[in-house]
Each structure stands twice: as structure tokens, then as C-alpha cells.
Amino acid sequence: MNSPAQQGHHIVKAFSEELEQLSASVATMGGLAESMISDAIDAIITRDSDLALEVVERDKRIDALQHDVERQIIRLLALRQPLAWDLRVCIAALKISADLERVGDLAKNIARRTRALNEAEPLALTKSVERMGRLVQRHLHEVLDAYVSGEIAGAVGVWERDDDVDEHYNALFRELLTCMAGDPQLIGPGTHLLFIAKNLERVGDHATNIAELVHYAVTGSELTAERPKGTPLESGAS
């Protein structure tokens, strides 16, 4: 029979392993979300409808991963009753997984729009969408790296650069409206690009949310300065 001290050691070790598994599950979910965004952008540029369909199908996997993360957190809260840093890790994982699930949904939306866009003639402005998409993808990658490493500098950097995504979106929005006003035949494909750009802007918002959560999990404090934010030119799209 183990002594009370030995039993306590085993409990602490098991709890640490469960927290590590939780973080690994969120990291796996993040990697999938990042790959979905990357492939959705590639599908736009290469006009690859098959790749876009693969992105749509991958959304089921990210939904399943989120449910698994939620189950792990419920078990940890019920059995371990975590406090302080451990509790912050659980809360951050729960909220980050929700953000990543939304990123997956947005990648799926982009991929569906891409399949419709590919039925029209190519638009020169897809290059502008690519630049915006790569920026968003980079922000997502940096905050996920910060989550895995626990180094908050990368997360804070993304949070501070949130308005970069808004500036790209606003510029693209104006360009697309000008093009559609000059050529009515561009209204259909141009509208698809507008929705794609709006979805990318939302992915940027989720990356910034994750940056805030990483900062909270590591430091126990919120980013208190006013969140950088450009002025949106129109309301939400899907």
C-alpha cells in the first residue's frame, strides 16, 4: 500500500499529465485549423476546387476535436478541481478551442465560396486576397506557437498588430467595390471575394482572441490596453 505522500505524488503526476494532454489536444486542433486556412487560400490562388472540397470535409474533424477537448476539461474540473494556474490553463483551453472551431467554420466558408468563384473567370484581385490571407495565417501561426511555448511575446505582438488585418480588408473592400461598379459582370465573382475577405478578417479577430487568452493563461492578467481595431467598412458576412 502506498503512503499518503506517495499517493499525493501520483495524483499530482496524473494531473500534470492530464493538463499536458489537454494542451496537446488544443495544439492538434490549432494545427488543423491553420492547415485549413492555408489550404483554403491555396485553393483560391490555384483555382483548385478539389482542394477546397477537402477543406470543407476537414471541418468535421475539427468539430470532433473540440468535443474531445470539452470532455477533457469537464473531467478535469469535476475530478481535479484545479486552482490558480491550472484553472487558467483549463479556461484558456476551453475558450481557445471555441475560437479554433470558428476558424474551421470560416475556412469551410471560404472553401465553399472558392468553389463557386472558380466557375467564373479569374480576377486579378485574388492576389490581394492572398496577401490578406497569408497575413491572417501568419497571425494564427504565431499565437498558436505562443500557446505551445508559453512565450507571450508572440501573442502580444499579434494583439498589437490586429489593425493590420483590418487595413488590408478595408483596402480590398474599396478595390472590389470600384471594380464591380465599373464592370457589372464582376458583381458575382466580386461578391464571393468580398465574403472571402470578410471571413479572413474574422479569422484575424479569432487569432487576436487567442493572443489575449494565451496572455491570460500565462500571466493571470488581461491585456488591459485598448485593443487595436480598424474601422470596419460594413457589417458581417458569411
Short mmCIF file of C-alpha atoms in Angstrom, two decimals:
data_model
loop_
_atom_site.label_atom_id
_atom_site.label_comp_id
_atom_site.label_asym_id
_atom_site.label_seq_id
_atom_site.Cartn_x
_atom_site.Cartn_y
_atom_site.Cartn_z
CA MET A 1 0.00 0.00 0.00
CA ASN A 2 1.30 3.46 -0.90
CA SER A 3 1.87 6.02 1.83
CA PRO A 4 -0.19 9.26 1.79
CA ALA A 5 2.85 11.10 0.43
CA GLN A 6 3.26 8.58 -2.39
CA GLN A 7 -0.44 8.75 -3.21
CA GLY A 8 -0.25 12.53 -3.33
CA HIS A 9 2.73 12.33 -5.68
CA HIS A 10 0.83 10.01 -8.03
CA ILE A 11 -2.19 12.33 -8.03
CA VAL A 12 -0.06 15.38 -8.86
CA LYS A 13 1.76 13.46 -11.62
CA ALA A 14 -1.53 12.23 -13.12
CA PHE A 15 -2.96 15.75 -13.04
CA SER A 16 0.12 17.17 -14.77
CA GLU A 17 -0.13 14.52 -17.46
CA GLU A 18 -3.81 15.31 -18.00
CA LEU A 19 -3.03 19.03 -18.38
CA GLU A 20 -0.28 18.19 -20.87
CA GLN A 21 -2.71 16.02 -22.83
CA LEU A 22 -5.23 18.85 -22.85
CA SER A 23 -2.66 21.31 -24.19
CA ALA A 24 -1.58 18.76 -26.81
CA SER A 25 -5.20 18.30 -27.94
CA VAL A 26 -5.66 22.06 -28.33
CA ALA A 27 -2.36 22.26 -30.24
CA THR A 28 -3.52 19.49 -32.57
CA MET A 29 -6.76 21.35 -33.13
CA GLY A 30 -4.78 24.52 -33.83
CA GLY A 31 -2.59 22.77 -36.37
CA LEU A 32 -5.66 21.51 -38.20
CA ALA A 33 -7.29 24.94 -38.20
CA GLU A 34 -4.10 26.52 -39.52
CA SER A 35 -3.80 23.93 -42.32
CA MET A 36 -7.44 24.52 -43.29
CA ILE A 37 -6.83 28.26 -43.66
CA SER A 38 -3.61 27.66 -45.61
CA ASP A 39 -5.26 25.19 -47.98
CA ALA A 40 -8.32 27.40 -48.42
CA ILE A 41 -6.03 30.24 -49.53
CA ASP A 42 -4.11 27.89 -51.83
CA ALA A 43 -7.40 26.74 -53.37
CA ILE A 44 -8.27 30.37 -54.19
CA ILE A 45 -4.93 31.07 -55.86
CA THR A 46 -4.67 27.79 -57.78
CA ARG A 47 -8.40 27.59 -58.51
CA ASP A 48 -8.33 24.07 -57.09
CA SER A 49 -11.92 23.08 -56.36
CA ASP A 50 -10.90 19.60 -55.19
CA LEU A 51 -8.63 21.10 -52.54
CA ALA A 52 -11.45 23.42 -51.49
CA LEU A 53 -13.71 20.39 -51.07
CA GLU A 54 -11.08 18.71 -48.89
CA VAL A 55 -11.09 21.79 -46.63
CA VAL A 56 -14.88 21.59 -46.33
CA GLU A 57 -14.69 17.91 -45.36
CA ARG A 58 -11.93 18.55 -42.79
CA ASP A 59 -14.28 20.74 -40.73
CA LYS A 60 -15.88 17.59 -39.30
CA ARG A 61 -12.54 16.62 -37.80
CA ILE A 62 -12.07 19.96 -36.07
CA ASP A 63 -15.59 19.76 -34.62
CA ALA A 64 -14.78 16.31 -33.21
CA LEU A 65 -11.54 17.61 -31.69
CA GLN A 66 -13.40 20.45 -29.99
CA HIS A 67 -15.84 17.99 -28.42
CA ASP A 68 -12.89 15.91 -27.19
CA VAL A 69 -11.27 19.00 -25.62
CA GLU A 70 -14.54 19.89 -23.89
CA ARG A 71 -14.82 16.36 -22.46
CA GLN A 72 -11.27 16.54 -21.12
CA ILE A 73 -11.93 19.89 -19.46
CA ILE A 74 -15.20 18.75 -17.88
CA ARG A 75 -13.41 15.73 -16.44
CA LEU A 76 -10.56 17.86 -15.09
CA LEU A 77 -12.92 20.35 -13.47
CA ALA A 78 -15.05 17.62 -11.93
CA LEU A 79 -12.29 15.36 -10.63
CA ARG A 80 -9.32 17.66 -10.01
CA GLN A 81 -10.97 20.97 -9.06
CA PRO A 82 -7.98 22.96 -10.38
CA LEU A 83 -6.93 26.29 -8.87
CA ALA A 84 -4.80 29.27 -9.92
CA TRP A 85 -2.57 28.49 -12.92
CA ASP A 86 -4.11 25.07 -13.51
CA LEU A 87 -7.59 26.59 -13.63
CA ARG A 88 -6.42 29.28 -16.06
CA VAL A 89 -4.99 26.59 -18.32
CA CYS A 90 -8.37 24.84 -18.40
CA ILE A 91 -10.34 28.03 -19.02
CA ALA A 92 -7.96 29.18 -21.75
CA ALA A 93 -8.08 25.77 -23.46
CA LEU A 94 -11.88 25.81 -23.44
CA LYS A 95 -12.08 29.29 -24.98
CA ILE A 96 -9.23 28.75 -27.45
CA SER A 97 -10.87 25.54 -28.70
CA ALA A 98 -14.06 27.52 -29.34
CA ASP A 99 -12.09 30.11 -31.33
CA LEU A 100 -10.39 27.38 -33.33
CA GLU A 101 -13.72 25.72 -34.08
CA ARG A 102 -14.92 29.04 -35.51
CA VAL A 103 -11.71 29.33 -37.55
CA GLY A 104 -12.54 25.93 -39.01
CA ASP A 105 -16.04 27.10 -39.86
CA LEU A 106 -14.64 30.21 -41.55
CA ALA A 107 -12.13 28.14 -43.54
CA LYS A 108 -15.02 25.94 -44.66
CA ASN A 109 -17.00 29.03 -45.72
CA ILE A 110 -14.00 30.33 -47.67
CA ALA A 111 -13.59 26.98 -49.41
CA ARG A 112 -17.26 26.87 -50.40
CA ARG A 113 -17.04 30.39 -51.82
CA THR A 114 -13.89 29.35 -53.69
CA ARG A 115 -15.70 26.51 -55.44
CA ALA A 116 -18.35 28.97 -56.60
CA LEU A 117 -15.70 31.54 -57.56
CA ASN A 118 -13.89 29.02 -59.73
CA GLU A 119 -16.90 28.84 -62.05
CA ALA A 120 -16.16 32.43 -63.18
CA GLU A 121 -13.16 33.92 -64.98
CA PRO A 122 -10.11 34.62 -62.77
CA LEU A 123 -9.98 38.01 -61.03
CA ALA A 124 -6.77 40.00 -60.62
CA LEU A 125 -7.80 40.91 -57.06
CA THR A 126 -7.32 37.34 -55.89
CA LYS A 127 -3.68 38.36 -55.31
CA SER A 128 -4.86 40.95 -52.79
CA VAL A 129 -6.94 38.27 -51.10
CA GLU A 130 -3.86 36.04 -50.98
CA ARG A 131 -1.79 38.76 -49.28
CA MET A 132 -4.51 39.28 -46.68
CA GLY A 133 -4.91 35.55 -46.20
CA ARG A 134 -1.20 34.96 -45.66
CA LEU A 135 -1.13 37.75 -43.08
CA VAL A 136 -4.02 36.17 -41.20
CA GLN A 137 -2.42 32.75 -41.45
CA ARG A 138 0.83 34.17 -40.04
CA HIS A 139 -1.03 35.74 -37.09
CA LEU A 140 -2.73 32.43 -36.36
CA HIS A 141 0.56 30.55 -36.54
CA GLU A 142 2.27 32.99 -34.16
CA VAL A 143 -0.42 32.81 -31.48
CA LEU A 144 -0.51 29.02 -31.66
CA ASP A 145 3.27 28.93 -31.27
CA ALA A 146 2.90 31.21 -28.24
CA TYR A 147 0.30 28.85 -26.79
CA VAL A 148 2.56 25.82 -27.14
CA SER A 149 5.72 27.56 -25.90
CA GLY A 150 4.15 29.71 -23.20
CA GLU A 151 6.14 32.69 -24.53
CA ILE A 152 3.73 35.61 -24.51
CA ALA A 153 5.81 37.99 -26.68
CA GLY A 154 4.50 36.44 -29.89
CA ALA A 155 0.92 36.60 -28.67
CA VAL A 156 1.23 40.23 -27.60
CA GLY A 157 2.80 41.08 -30.96
CA VAL A 158 -0.22 39.67 -32.83
CA TRP A 159 -2.58 41.52 -30.48
CA GLU A 160 -0.77 44.78 -31.19
CA ARG A 161 -0.92 44.21 -34.96
CA ASP A 162 -4.62 43.37 -35.12
CA ASP A 163 -5.38 46.52 -37.10
CA ASP A 164 -3.04 45.35 -39.92
CA VAL A 165 -5.69 42.81 -40.93
CA ASP A 166 -8.42 45.46 -40.82
CA GLU A 167 -6.38 47.76 -43.03
CA HIS A 168 -5.93 45.00 -45.62
CA TYR A 169 -9.64 44.23 -45.51
CA ASN A 170 -10.70 47.87 -45.87
CA ALA A 171 -8.37 48.41 -48.83
CA LEU A 172 -9.60 45.24 -50.54
CA PHE A 173 -13.22 46.17 -49.85
CA ARG A 174 -12.76 49.53 -51.62
CA GLU A 175 -10.95 47.91 -54.57
CA LEU A 176 -13.66 45.32 -55.07
CA LEU A 177 -16.47 47.87 -54.92
CA THR A 178 -14.68 50.03 -57.50
CA CYS A 179 -14.19 47.06 -59.84
CA MET A 180 -17.81 45.91 -59.53
CA ALA A 181 -19.09 49.44 -60.14
CA GLY A 182 -17.02 49.65 -63.32
CA ASP A 183 -17.99 46.25 -64.70
CA PRO A 184 -21.34 44.67 -63.74
CA GLN A 185 -20.08 41.26 -64.92
CA LEU A 186 -17.73 41.27 -61.94
CA ILE A 187 -20.52 41.62 -59.41
CA GLY A 188 -21.00 37.87 -58.97
CA PRO A 189 -17.35 36.82 -58.51
CA GLY A 190 -16.56 40.08 -56.75
CA THR A 191 -19.23 39.36 -54.16
CA HIS A 192 -17.68 35.96 -53.47
CA LEU A 193 -14.32 37.65 -52.91
CA LEU A 194 -15.93 40.16 -50.54
CA PHE A 195 -17.35 37.34 -48.44
CA ILE A 196 -13.98 35.52 -48.51
CA ALA A 197 -12.19 38.68 -47.37
CA LYS A 198 -14.69 39.20 -44.55
CA ASN A 199 -14.20 35.63 -43.38
CA LEU A 200 -10.43 36.16 -43.36
CA GLU A 201 -10.91 39.33 -41.30
CA ARG A 202 -12.89 37.28 -38.79
CA VAL A 203 -10.12 34.69 -38.61
CA GLY A 204 -7.80 37.56 -37.71
CA ASP A 205 -10.17 38.51 -34.88
CA HIS A 206 -10.07 34.96 -33.54
CA ALA A 207 -6.26 34.97 -33.68
CA THR A 208 -6.33 38.14 -31.56
CA ASN A 209 -8.77 36.49 -29.14
CA ILE A 210 -6.36 33.58 -28.77
CA ALA A 211 -3.50 36.02 -28.15
CA GLU A 212 -5.46 37.52 -25.25
CA LEU A 213 -6.20 34.06 -23.84
CA VAL A 214 -2.56 32.98 -24.03
CA HIS A 215 -1.55 36.12 -22.15
CA TYR A 216 -4.18 35.43 -19.50
CA ALA A 217 -3.20 31.77 -19.09
CA VAL A 218 0.49 32.58 -18.68
CA THR A 219 0.32 35.76 -16.59
CA GLY A 220 -3.07 35.61 -14.87
CA SER A 221 -3.84 39.12 -16.10
CA GLU A 222 -5.71 40.50 -19.09
CA LEU A 223 -4.29 42.73 -21.79
CA THR A 224 -5.66 45.98 -20.43
CA ALA A 225 -4.75 48.47 -23.15
CA GLU A 226 -7.41 49.31 -25.70
CA ARG A 227 -7.49 46.61 -28.32
CA PRO A 228 -6.19 47.88 -31.70
CA LYS A 229 -9.01 47.92 -34.20
CA GLY A 230 -9.50 49.47 -37.60
CA THR A 231 -12.80 50.97 -38.64
CA PRO A 232 -14.95 48.35 -40.43
CA LEU A 233 -16.49 49.44 -43.71
CA GLU A 234 -19.53 47.20 -43.47
CA SER A 235 -21.28 44.67 -41.27
CA GLY A 236 -20.61 40.92 -41.08
CA ALA A 237 -20.72 38.42 -43.93
CA SER A 238 -20.62 34.68 -44.14
#
